[in-house]
Amino acid sequence: MSKKLFFPQLSHDLTKLITDERFSDVIIETGRDDDKNSFKAHSSILYCRSPYLRKELLRNEKSDDLLRIDLNIPVKTFRALLSYMYNGLIPLDHLTIFEIYQILFASEKLGLKELVIYIRSYYLKPYHKEWLRQNFEMIYHSSFKHESFQDLQQFCISILFQNPELILKSLDSSSMTEDSLISFLKRDDLKIDVIEVWDFVIRWGISKDPRLLKDPSLWSNNDFKTFGKTLQKVLPLIRFHEMSRQQFLERIQPFQQIFDPKVYDSVMMRYCMIPSIQGELTVFPITRGILDSTLITKKHAALIDFWIRQIGKGEDLKNSILSRVKRAGTAINYEDYLGPSFGFDDITINGENFREERKCYCSKHCYEKEIRNVKDYFSLDDYEVFQIQMKV
């Protein structure tokens, strides 16, 4: 038996009820500040169409044979949604993109799932994305308040990754979720000064605990302990290796108490070469998306990366051409006036211009093998430094 659906006529007839108050039994007060209004409606329609209004109807008591509901939704927005609940129509083409934005979040509040899904897809059409970009902070704040807005959240995250300066310069740190911050810091192609990132992370952490004073010099030991717990998932993602020694001592050392002691000691060894510290240096993330080299191409880098990843997978390091350090604590030579240097002159990169000045030299002292047989001073065209960390 065939069925014919007469939805257009049904929608037309139900639309008449919006202006027919003879059987209405609900008064809805809505609006904000000076823009307020009241709407009469039918409880049966509201009960069937909106989960939120259904709960309000069940818990409110009648006054003068009418149920009263208060909402905090703009008048024009609610008028459009009330019409939609009666006839299933929403004329988006006659609304501004901001008015549609208001309808989207009001629909989420009222539980109008079908409309929410439709408007989200409408927003993400190419010709609306520019408006989303221009109103990025507003969209970002709103979308992350609703778990169901995954598509809008992903759009915001993609914008942040393409324009990371938005996070540091435009976005309120308190509005960023921990998951978003972690995803941002894990990116391999970030081109932001690590100190700017560190300052943002500090602001973000402080915003998560309103009890903390904005001036860390006034914090107690318990304050630092609490702050460290807030940042425990974030700290391992900070690229400390991109900081200068001065930056580290000025900006990181005041927060020493938030680090695990072993981790902090290993980082300090990198910057200050403290002889008493034993153990391996903790390696923080390295930016992989940027290759600035005159010696190797991205293809070469991929081959080197592949070779490094083979270590620990059954390869015999003793048969590899590797020079091991013999004296603990002398593997790396840190001096302000030197480039990357190793041991006691095992390889020393010296001079203001490595390519033109012949001031670099090698002499076997702290490593098992000679790095260079010739003892004469030499210049460098370029150099690459790689660090390997065993994954446990």
XYZ file of C-alpha atoms in Angstrom:
392
model
C 0.000 0.000 0.000
C 1.491 3.295 -1.057
C 1.700 6.293 1.232
C 1.642 9.957 0.334
C 3.166 12.476 2.714
C 1.372 15.803 2.911
C 4.063 17.689 4.820
C 3.692 21.044 3.010
C 0.008 21.281 3.930
C 0.705 20.101 7.486
C 3.395 22.756 7.874
C 1.063 25.415 6.484
C -1.764 24.501 8.872
C 0.477 24.373 11.950
C 1.880 27.793 11.061
C -1.591 29.248 11.651
C -1.421 28.148 15.289
C 1.443 30.565 15.957
C -0.898 33.555 15.658
C -4.017 31.779 16.983
C -4.011 32.250 20.759
C -7.375 30.586 21.485
C -5.865 27.301 22.680
C -2.428 28.518 23.757
C -1.537 27.621 27.336
C 2.117 28.733 27.686
C 3.713 32.166 27.971
C 7.427 32.349 27.201
C 9.326 35.413 28.400
C 12.588 35.867 26.558
C 15.141 38.467 25.553
C 18.058 40.348 27.073
C 18.381 43.799 28.646
C 16.037 46.226 26.868
C 15.098 43.764 24.120
C 12.475 41.552 25.786
C 9.179 40.102 24.653
C 6.630 37.420 25.504
C 5.263 34.706 23.224
C 2.165 32.571 23.635
C 2.483 28.956 22.543
C 0.925 25.512 22.837
C 2.419 23.137 25.375
C 1.751 20.091 23.181
C 3.913 21.535 20.369
C 6.712 22.610 22.698
C 6.610 19.293 24.565
C 7.080 17.281 21.378
C 9.647 19.507 19.695
C 12.113 20.629 22.368
C 13.674 18.422 25.092
C 14.694 21.548 27.016
C 11.191 23.059 26.970
C 9.740 19.642 27.823
C 11.656 19.686 31.122
C 10.560 23.262 31.784
C 6.915 22.365 31.176
C 7.085 19.413 33.551
C 8.651 21.348 36.415
C 6.712 24.626 36.101
C 3.324 25.130 37.717
C 0.396 26.830 36.054
C -0.498 30.384 37.017
C -3.905 31.682 35.865
C -4.275 28.528 33.726
C -1.008 29.369 31.943
C 2.481 27.896 32.191
C 5.268 30.465 32.302
C 8.805 29.873 31.048
C 11.734 32.307 31.155
C 14.470 32.103 28.524
C 17.637 34.085 27.864
C 17.473 34.006 24.066
C 17.360 37.117 21.817
C 13.799 37.946 20.776
C 14.399 37.715 17.025
C 16.244 34.425 17.469
C 13.457 32.850 19.508
C 10.777 34.092 17.097
C 12.513 32.196 14.276
C 12.922 29.080 16.429
C 9.313 29.132 17.635
C 8.154 29.258 14.027
C 10.489 26.355 13.215
C 9.075 24.261 16.068
C 5.588 24.682 14.592
C 6.177 24.340 10.855
C 9.685 22.874 10.430
C 10.849 25.826 8.318
C 13.838 28.108 8.895
C 14.537 30.814 6.242
C 18.320 31.127 6.629
C 18.706 33.020 3.356
C 16.819 35.955 4.866
C 19.041 36.154 7.943
C 22.491 37.609 8.474
C 25.327 35.212 9.211
C 25.469 36.535 12.806
C 21.735 35.926 13.286
C 22.251 32.373 12.055
C 25.092 32.051 14.573
C 22.668 33.048 17.356
C 20.085 30.562 16.098
C 22.686 27.784 16.074
C 23.585 28.114 19.748
C 20.000 28.745 20.846
C 18.995 25.582 18.946
C 21.644 23.640 20.837
C 20.219 24.907 24.128
C 16.668 23.929 23.168
C 17.796 20.504 21.956
C 16.757 20.967 18.320
C 19.315 18.464 17.043
C 18.157 18.280 13.434
C 18.382 22.052 13.077
C 21.772 22.182 14.817
C 23.256 19.659 12.389
C 21.841 21.525 9.403
C 23.133 24.945 10.481
C 26.601 23.599 11.308
C 26.917 22.187 7.794
C 25.553 25.475 6.421
C 28.232 27.406 8.303
C 31.083 25.298 6.990
C 30.299 25.954 3.345
C 33.239 27.666 1.590
C 31.496 31.013 1.155
C 30.828 31.280 4.922
C 34.288 30.294 6.146
C 35.666 33.786 5.663
C 33.094 35.094 8.149
C 34.115 32.367 10.574
C 37.743 33.452 10.232
C 36.871 37.113 10.779
C 34.911 36.213 13.917
C 37.280 33.480 14.968
C 37.544 34.210 18.687
C 33.756 34.334 19.155
C 33.258 31.073 17.232
C 36.124 29.394 19.076
C 34.806 30.314 22.525
C 31.271 29.213 21.685
C 32.064 25.950 19.895
C 34.246 24.574 22.693
C 31.423 25.066 25.183
C 29.463 22.363 23.362
C 30.896 18.864 22.981
C 28.615 18.120 20.023
C 30.160 20.898 17.893
C 33.068 18.709 16.807
C 33.095 19.961 13.216
C 33.262 23.619 14.247
C 35.928 22.778 16.815
C 38.029 21.050 14.169
C 37.609 24.049 11.885
C 38.856 26.344 14.665
C 41.814 24.082 15.390
C 42.763 24.021 11.703
C 42.659 27.842 11.644
C 44.914 27.953 14.698
C 47.401 25.600 13.066
C 47.454 27.679 9.891
C 47.720 30.935 11.861
C 49.333 30.024 15.192
C 49.901 33.677 16.040
C 46.136 33.860 16.688
C 46.652 31.791 19.812
C 49.351 34.023 21.231
C 48.062 37.433 20.139
C 44.283 37.212 19.743
C 42.990 34.305 21.771
C 42.229 34.613 25.464
C 44.370 31.918 27.082
C 41.651 31.069 29.605
C 39.305 29.996 26.803
C 41.617 27.314 25.443
C 41.025 23.720 26.493
C 43.884 21.500 27.604
C 43.328 19.138 24.658
C 43.506 22.036 22.191
C 46.702 23.360 23.762
C 48.306 19.911 23.672
C 47.315 19.425 20.019
C 48.762 22.840 19.207
C 52.086 22.182 20.964
C 52.470 18.783 19.292
C 52.520 20.342 15.845
C 55.840 19.802 14.057
C 55.486 22.875 11.852
C 55.113 25.649 14.412
C 57.102 28.767 13.578
C 56.623 30.679 16.815
C 59.292 31.861 19.211
C 59.445 29.385 22.083
C 59.455 32.208 24.653
C 56.115 33.451 23.307
C 54.777 29.914 23.632
C 56.131 29.639 27.184
C 54.525 32.942 28.215
C 51.195 31.805 26.789
C 51.412 28.471 28.629
C 52.101 30.302 31.898
C 49.080 32.579 31.352
C 46.968 29.559 30.444
C 47.992 27.688 33.592
C 47.320 30.676 35.852
C 43.870 31.156 34.292
C 42.927 27.596 35.260
C 43.272 28.372 38.977
C 41.622 31.666 40.036
C 43.291 31.389 43.453
C 46.751 31.954 41.969
C 48.180 35.459 42.019
C 49.334 36.784 38.650
C 52.794 37.478 40.093
C 54.585 34.100 40.602
C 57.133 35.747 42.924
C 54.342 35.918 45.502
C 53.448 32.223 45.261
C 53.852 29.735 48.086
C 55.405 26.289 47.671
C 51.899 24.811 47.504
C 50.998 27.268 44.745
C 53.937 26.053 42.651
C 52.999 22.447 43.361
C 49.416 23.026 42.227
C 50.593 24.934 39.167
C 52.940 22.083 38.244
C 50.035 19.620 38.316
C 48.057 21.890 35.995
C 50.916 21.898 33.472
C 52.063 18.288 33.872
C 50.786 17.242 30.420
C 51.962 20.446 28.758
C 55.535 20.865 30.023
C 56.991 17.883 28.093
C 55.850 19.553 24.862
C 57.742 22.826 25.364
C 60.740 23.028 23.015
C 63.280 24.114 25.619
C 66.135 23.262 23.250
C 65.179 26.301 21.149
C 65.866 28.699 24.037
C 69.116 30.491 24.652
C 70.872 30.005 27.965
C 69.927 33.522 29.048
C 66.270 32.961 28.166
C 66.230 29.721 30.113
C 67.765 31.232 33.236
C 65.549 34.320 33.140
C 62.211 32.748 32.185
C 62.308 29.080 33.173
C 64.435 28.968 36.301
C 61.916 31.018 38.377
C 59.459 28.126 37.810
C 61.924 25.414 38.833
C 59.517 24.048 41.455
C 56.895 23.040 38.881
C 59.257 20.524 37.228
C 60.058 17.005 38.265
C 63.554 17.349 39.848
C 65.160 14.814 37.489
C 63.690 16.480 34.427
C 64.770 19.928 35.568
C 68.296 18.719 36.341
C 68.627 17.188 32.891
C 67.460 20.416 31.258
C 69.836 22.446 33.425
C 72.689 20.187 32.348
C 71.937 21.165 28.779
C 72.235 24.854 29.559
C 74.815 25.001 32.333
C 76.762 21.714 31.998
C 76.611 20.951 35.725
C 79.273 18.221 36.218
C 77.589 16.592 39.210
C 74.467 15.710 37.281
C 74.448 12.122 36.071
C 72.112 10.364 33.698
C 70.735 10.983 30.258
C 69.530 14.318 29.048
C 65.775 14.509 28.615
C 65.047 15.370 25.007
C 62.110 17.636 24.331
C 60.232 17.790 21.008
C 62.137 18.940 17.963
C 60.484 20.888 15.185
C 60.511 18.633 12.126
C 58.517 20.675 9.688
C 61.280 23.208 9.004
C 64.463 22.149 7.175
C 67.026 24.925 6.787
C 70.094 23.208 5.377
C 72.490 23.615 2.466
C 73.844 20.090 2.998
C 70.809 17.831 2.973
C 67.364 17.786 1.412
C 64.101 16.628 2.949
C 64.728 13.270 1.279
C 68.110 12.994 2.997
C 66.511 13.964 6.303
C 63.928 11.229 5.848
C 66.701 8.676 5.206
C 68.592 9.786 8.305
C 65.391 9.649 10.313
C 64.769 6.125 9.016
C 68.295 5.063 10.002
C 67.875 6.489 13.495
C 64.594 4.641 13.918
C 66.313 1.354 13.057
C 68.585 1.703 16.090
C 67.122 -0.382 18.855
C 65.367 -2.698 16.395
C 68.070 -5.327 16.273
C 70.840 -3.269 14.665
C 74.317 -3.724 16.183
C 75.616 -0.288 17.156
C 79.186 -1.600 17.593
C 79.387 -2.294 13.869
C 78.180 1.193 13.002
C 80.485 4.105 12.323
C 79.880 5.821 15.635
C 82.307 7.514 17.980
C 81.386 6.973 21.623
C 82.341 9.380 24.387
C 84.862 7.956 26.879
C 84.624 10.557 29.635
C 81.202 11.143 31.178
C 80.196 14.775 31.284
C 82.442 15.830 28.406
C 80.292 14.764 25.482
C 79.244 18.304 24.629
C 81.269 21.484 25.033
C 79.150 24.560 25.706
C 80.814 27.940 25.338
C 79.209 31.247 24.366
C 81.828 31.921 21.699
C 81.669 28.438 20.080
C 79.303 26.672 17.771
C 78.222 23.054 18.470
C 81.392 21.461 19.875
C 82.173 18.071 21.403
C 84.648 16.808 23.979
C 87.856 18.681 24.721
C 88.622 19.807 21.164
C 87.453 16.455 19.686
C 85.595 18.779 17.385
C 85.536 22.513 18.021
C 83.589 24.879 15.786
C 85.077 28.310 16.289
C 84.958 31.716 14.637
C 82.333 34.286 13.730
C 82.033 32.945 10.188
C 82.516 29.167 9.983
C 82.491 29.189 6.169
C 85.197 31.801 5.567
C 87.398 31.618 8.659
C 89.627 28.564 9.138
C 89.308 28.361 12.927
C 87.663 24.953 13.426
C 89.801 22.036 14.583
C 89.716 18.390 15.752
C 91.915 16.524 18.223
C 90.994 13.147 19.765
C 90.636 13.360 23.562
C 87.234 12.352 24.932
C 85.856 10.167 22.130
C 86.916 6.662 21.068
C 87.537 7.527 17.432
C 89.031 10.464 15.659
C 86.453 12.563 13.912
C 89.010 13.954 11.462
C 92.479 12.627 10.655
C 93.973 15.952 9.581
C 95.091 18.201 12.438
C 95.032 21.461 10.455
C 92.452 24.176 11.077
C 89.516 24.067 8.687
C 86.336 25.900 7.740
C 82.775 24.556 7.444
C 80.230 24.974 4.712
C 77.422 23.858 7.027
C 76.778 21.334 9.774
C 73.935 19.205 11.098
C 73.495 18.074 14.699
C 71.227 15.154 15.508
C 70.207 13.831 18.877
C 68.916 10.305 19.462
C 66.632 9.317 22.303
C 65.738 5.731 23.125
C 61.978 5.331 23.397
C 61.009 3.165 26.354
